[in-house]
mmCIF file of C-alpha atoms and ligand atoms in Angstrom:
data_model
loop_
_atom_site.group_PDB
_atom_site.id
_atom_site.type_symbol
_atom_site.label_atom_id
_atom_site.label_comp_id
_atom_site.label_asym_id
_atom_site.label_seq_id
_atom_site.Cartn_x
_atom_site.Cartn_y
_atom_site.Cartn_z
ATOM 1 C CA MET A 10 21.199 -26.271 14.062
ATOM 2 C CA SER A 11 18.799 -25.018 11.457
ATOM 3 C CA GLN A 12 18.817 -21.437 10.332
ATOM 4 C CA VAL A 13 16.537 -19.011 12.148
ATOM 5 C CA ILE A 14 14.999 -15.762 10.933
ATOM 6 C CA GLY A 15 16.981 -12.604 11.589
ATOM 7 C CA GLU A 16 18.615 -9.686 9.800
ATOM 8 C CA GLY A 17 19.339 -10.632 6.188
ATOM 9 C CA SER A 18 17.102 -13.704 6.161
ATOM 10 C CA VAL A 19 14.579 -14.573 3.512
ATOM 11 C CA ALA A 20 11.611 -16.510 4.843
ATOM 12 C CA LEU A 21 8.816 -18.218 2.938
ATOM 13 C CA PHE A 22 5.677 -18.615 5.004
ATOM 14 C CA HIS A 23 2.034 -19.575 4.820
ATOM 15 C CA TYR A 24 -0.447 -17.394 6.643
ATOM 16 C CA THR A 25 -4.072 -16.948 7.521
ATOM 17 C CA LEU A 26 -5.163 -13.519 8.728
ATOM 18 C CA ARG A 27 -8.322 -13.166 10.787
ATOM 19 C CA GLY A 28 -10.077 -10.167 12.304
ATOM 20 C CA ASP A 29 -11.342 -9.848 15.876
ATOM 21 C CA ASP A 30 -14.573 -11.569 14.817
ATOM 22 C CA GLY A 31 -12.634 -14.645 13.647
ATOM 23 C CA ALA A 32 -13.537 -14.156 9.986
ATOM 24 C CA VAL A 33 -10.741 -14.804 7.492
ATOM 25 C CA ILE A 34 -9.493 -11.553 5.924
ATOM 26 C CA ASP A 35 -6.713 -13.023 3.818
ATOM 27 C CA THR A 36 -4.832 -16.288 3.431
ATOM 28 C CA SER A 37 -2.000 -17.759 1.408
ATOM 29 C CA ASP A 38 -4.006 -20.993 0.983
ATOM 30 C CA GLY A 39 -4.091 -21.880 -2.682
ATOM 31 C CA ARG A 40 -1.541 -19.183 -3.573
ATOM 32 C CA GLY A 41 1.662 -20.739 -2.283
ATOM 33 C CA ALA A 42 3.978 -19.362 0.370
ATOM 34 C CA MET A 43 4.711 -15.658 0.632
ATOM 35 C CA ALA A 44 8.356 -14.589 0.731
ATOM 36 C CA TYR A 45 9.779 -11.622 2.619
ATOM 37 C CA LEU A 46 13.176 -10.136 3.327
ATOM 38 C CA HIS A 47 13.605 -9.666 7.074
ATOM 39 C CA GLY A 48 14.480 -6.193 8.335
ATOM 40 C CA HIS A 49 13.194 -4.265 5.308
ATOM 41 C CA GLY A 50 9.591 -3.531 6.261
ATOM 42 C CA ASN A 51 8.193 -5.974 3.689
ATOM 43 C CA ILE A 52 5.531 -7.080 6.210
ATOM 44 C CA VAL A 53 3.807 -5.219 9.052
ATOM 45 C CA PRO A 54 6.147 -4.455 12.010
ATOM 46 C CA GLY A 55 4.313 -6.613 14.557
ATOM 47 C CA LEU A 56 4.492 -9.685 12.354
ATOM 48 C CA GLU A 57 8.120 -9.030 11.426
ATOM 49 C CA ALA A 58 9.042 -8.843 15.138
ATOM 50 C CA ALA A 59 7.250 -12.138 15.832
ATOM 51 C CA MET A 60 9.225 -13.858 13.056
ATOM 52 C CA VAL A 61 12.614 -13.366 14.732
ATOM 53 C CA GLY A 62 14.196 -16.663 15.782
ATOM 54 C CA LYS A 63 11.670 -18.852 13.956
ATOM 55 C CA ALA A 64 12.911 -21.770 11.816
ATOM 56 C CA THR A 65 11.647 -23.951 8.974
ATOM 57 C CA GLY A 66 8.585 -25.922 10.079
ATOM 58 C CA ASP A 67 7.681 -23.614 12.972
ATOM 59 C CA ALA A 68 4.003 -22.727 13.291
ATOM 60 C CA PHE A 69 2.624 -20.047 15.592
ATOM 61 C CA ASP A 70 -0.205 -17.572 16.158
ATOM 62 C CA VAL A 71 0.375 -13.893 16.799
ATOM 63 C CA ALA A 72 -2.021 -11.011 17.493
ATOM 64 C CA VAL A 73 -0.720 -7.704 16.125
ATOM 65 C CA ALA A 74 -2.123 -4.476 17.611
ATOM 66 C CA PRO A 75 -3.132 -1.713 15.153
ATOM 67 C CA ALA A 76 -0.070 0.399 16.022
ATOM 68 C CA ASP A 77 2.181 -2.484 14.916
ATOM 69 C CA GLY A 78 -0.082 -3.372 11.999
ATOM 70 C CA TYR A 79 -1.756 -0.968 9.577
ATOM 71 C CA GLY A 80 -1.994 1.892 12.076
ATOM 72 C CA GLU A 81 -4.781 3.382 14.162
ATOM 73 C CA PHE A 82 -7.840 4.602 12.278
ATOM 74 C CA ASP A 83 -7.611 8.363 11.760
ATOM 75 C CA ALA A 84 -11.185 9.685 11.524
ATOM 76 C CA SER A 85 -9.912 13.021 10.184
ATOM 77 C CA ALA A 86 -8.449 11.247 7.142
ATOM 78 C CA VAL A 87 -11.858 10.569 5.605
ATOM 79 C CA GLN A 88 -13.322 12.762 2.900
ATOM 80 C CA GLN A 89 -16.654 12.528 1.137
ATOM 81 C CA VAL A 90 -16.829 13.197 -2.582
ATOM 82 C CA HIS A 91 -19.572 13.021 -5.188
ATOM 83 C CA ARG A 92 -19.425 10.060 -7.559
ATOM 84 C CA SER A 93 -18.980 12.467 -10.465
ATOM 85 C CA GLN A 94 -15.540 13.370 -9.042
ATOM 86 C CA LEU A 95 -14.352 9.777 -9.420
ATOM 87 C CA PRO A 96 -12.694 8.459 -12.577
ATOM 88 C CA ALA A 97 -15.151 7.481 -15.304
ATOM 89 C CA GLY A 98 -16.099 3.820 -15.062
ATOM 90 C CA PHE A 99 -14.886 3.417 -11.474
ATOM 91 C CA GLU A 100 -17.446 1.374 -9.538
ATOM 92 C CA PRO A 101 -16.621 2.063 -5.878
ATOM 93 C CA GLN A 102 -16.726 -0.808 -3.397
ATOM 94 C CA VAL A 103 -15.596 -0.597 0.223
ATOM 95 C CA GLY A 104 -11.866 -1.312 0.539
ATOM 96 C CA MET A 105 -11.035 -0.642 -3.119
ATOM 97 C CA PRO A 106 -7.836 1.317 -3.707
ATOM 98 C CA LEU A 107 -7.873 4.392 -5.934
ATOM 99 C CA GLN A 108 -4.911 6.372 -7.208
ATOM 100 C CA ALA A 109 -5.225 10.025 -6.201
ATOM 101 C CA GLN A 110 -3.115 13.083 -6.876
ATOM 102 C CA GLY A 111 -2.104 15.700 -4.337
ATOM 103 C CA PRO A 112 -1.887 19.477 -5.004
ATOM 104 C CA ASP A 113 1.840 19.063 -5.731
ATOM 105 C CA GLY A 114 1.038 16.466 -8.392
ATOM 106 C CA GLN A 115 2.372 13.623 -6.286
ATOM 107 C CA GLY A 116 0.416 10.368 -6.482
ATOM 108 C CA PHE A 117 -0.950 8.584 -3.441
ATOM 109 C CA VAL A 118 -3.420 5.800 -2.739
ATOM 110 C CA VAL A 119 -6.798 6.309 -1.111
ATOM 111 C CA PHE A 120 -9.316 3.610 -0.245
ATOM 112 C CA VAL A 121 -13.094 3.553 -0.531
ATOM 113 C CA HIS A 122 -14.373 3.808 3.045
ATOM 114 C CA ALA A 123 -18.130 3.940 2.440
ATOM 115 C CA VAL A 124 -20.600 4.274 -0.413
ATOM 116 C CA GLU A 125 -23.768 6.247 0.352
ATOM 117 C CA GLY A 126 -25.907 6.796 -2.702
ATOM 118 C CA ALA A 127 -24.335 9.464 -4.885
ATOM 119 C CA TYR A 128 -21.588 10.074 -2.344
ATOM 120 C CA VAL A 129 -18.435 8.094 -1.672
ATOM 121 C CA SER A 130 -16.170 8.424 1.367
ATOM 122 C CA LEU A 131 -12.494 8.089 0.578
ATOM 123 C CA THR A 132 -9.756 7.662 3.151
ATOM 124 C CA THR A 133 -5.990 7.430 3.330
ATOM 125 C CA ASN A 134 -6.425 4.933 6.195
ATOM 126 C CA HIS A 135 -5.489 1.409 5.163
ATOM 127 C CA PRO A 136 -8.639 -0.798 5.059
ATOM 128 C CA LEU A 137 -7.207 -2.750 8.030
ATOM 129 C CA ALA A 138 -6.317 0.360 10.083
ATOM 130 C CA GLY A 139 -7.599 0.172 13.651
ATOM 131 C CA GLN A 140 -7.895 -3.611 13.547
ATOM 132 C CA THR A 141 -6.012 -6.172 15.598
ATOM 133 C CA LEU A 142 -4.540 -8.658 13.131
ATOM 134 C CA HIS A 143 -4.690 -12.312 14.141
ATOM 135 C CA PHE A 144 -2.128 -14.217 12.108
ATOM 136 C CA ALA A 145 -1.633 -17.981 11.972
ATOM 137 C CA ILE A 146 1.831 -18.550 10.510
ATOM 138 C CA ARG A 147 3.720 -21.595 9.269
ATOM 139 C CA ILE A 148 7.328 -21.187 8.140
ATOM 140 C CA GLU A 149 8.119 -23.126 4.971
ATOM 141 C CA GLU A 150 11.737 -22.141 4.405
ATOM 142 C CA VAL A 151 14.448 -19.881 5.819
ATOM 143 C CA ARG A 152 17.538 -18.970 3.793
ATOM 144 C CA ASP A 153 20.110 -16.204 3.482
ATOM 145 C CA ALA A 154 19.208 -13.294 1.202
ATOM 146 C CA THR A 155 21.328 -12.808 -1.906
ATOM 147 C CA ALA A 156 23.375 -9.608 -2.326
ATOM 148 C CA GLU A 157 20.934 -8.527 -5.052
ATOM 149 C CA GLU A 158 17.913 -9.046 -2.797
ATOM 150 C CA LEU A 159 19.548 -7.010 -0.032
ATOM 151 C CA ALA A 160 20.302 -4.217 -2.531
ATOM 152 C CA HIS A 161 16.694 -4.193 -3.788
ATOM 153 C CA GLY A 162 15.117 -4.581 -0.340
ATOM 154 C CA HIS A 163 12.829 -7.420 -1.411
ATOM 155 C CA VAL A 164 12.835 -11.110 -2.300
ATOM 156 C CA HIS A 165 13.345 -12.433 -5.811
ATOM 157 C CA GLY A 166 11.880 -15.663 -7.178
ATOM 158 C CA PRO A 167 9.064 -17.826 -5.778
ATOM 159 C CA GLY A 168 6.750 -15.827 -3.506
ATOM 160 C CA GLY A 169 8.673 -12.617 -4.238
ATOM 161 C CA HIS A 170 9.349 -10.187 -7.071
ATOM 162 C CA HIS A 171 9.846 -11.269 -10.666
ATOM 163 C CA HIS A 172 11.723 -8.661 -12.665
HETATM 164 ZN ZN1 LIG B 201 14.362 -6.661 -7.087
#
């Protein structure tokens, strides 16, 4: 019996992510398989749950609701700023990440939500918040994680971290 995905597995998989309108948001095509360590939150919860029990060669589609994806869209987490408040040379485009700093000096990421003339709306919502994620998945390989990968909480080597 071939190995299936569960706690302590590393899986390499190909994916295509589409929105509700069917348009492709992201895909591993041309980039090679993506690797993740199961049980460590490396991928969104809804996709991680759908991976359990899958084996090499399996292909499946899964629709992940916002709550199990990048969260619901929080309309209160949007703030409009003047372009002059943005870092020099930053050309805002919708979905772009920007490093921000809180009052305590702690860094966090905000995303460009909208650009309206001299004003830019920034949000802490992920660009895919509020969206149902339609994944098409094909499992390329399933193996046991190494002790080092388990200690780091991520995959090393092809499709994973290189350090
Ligand atoms: Zn590592």
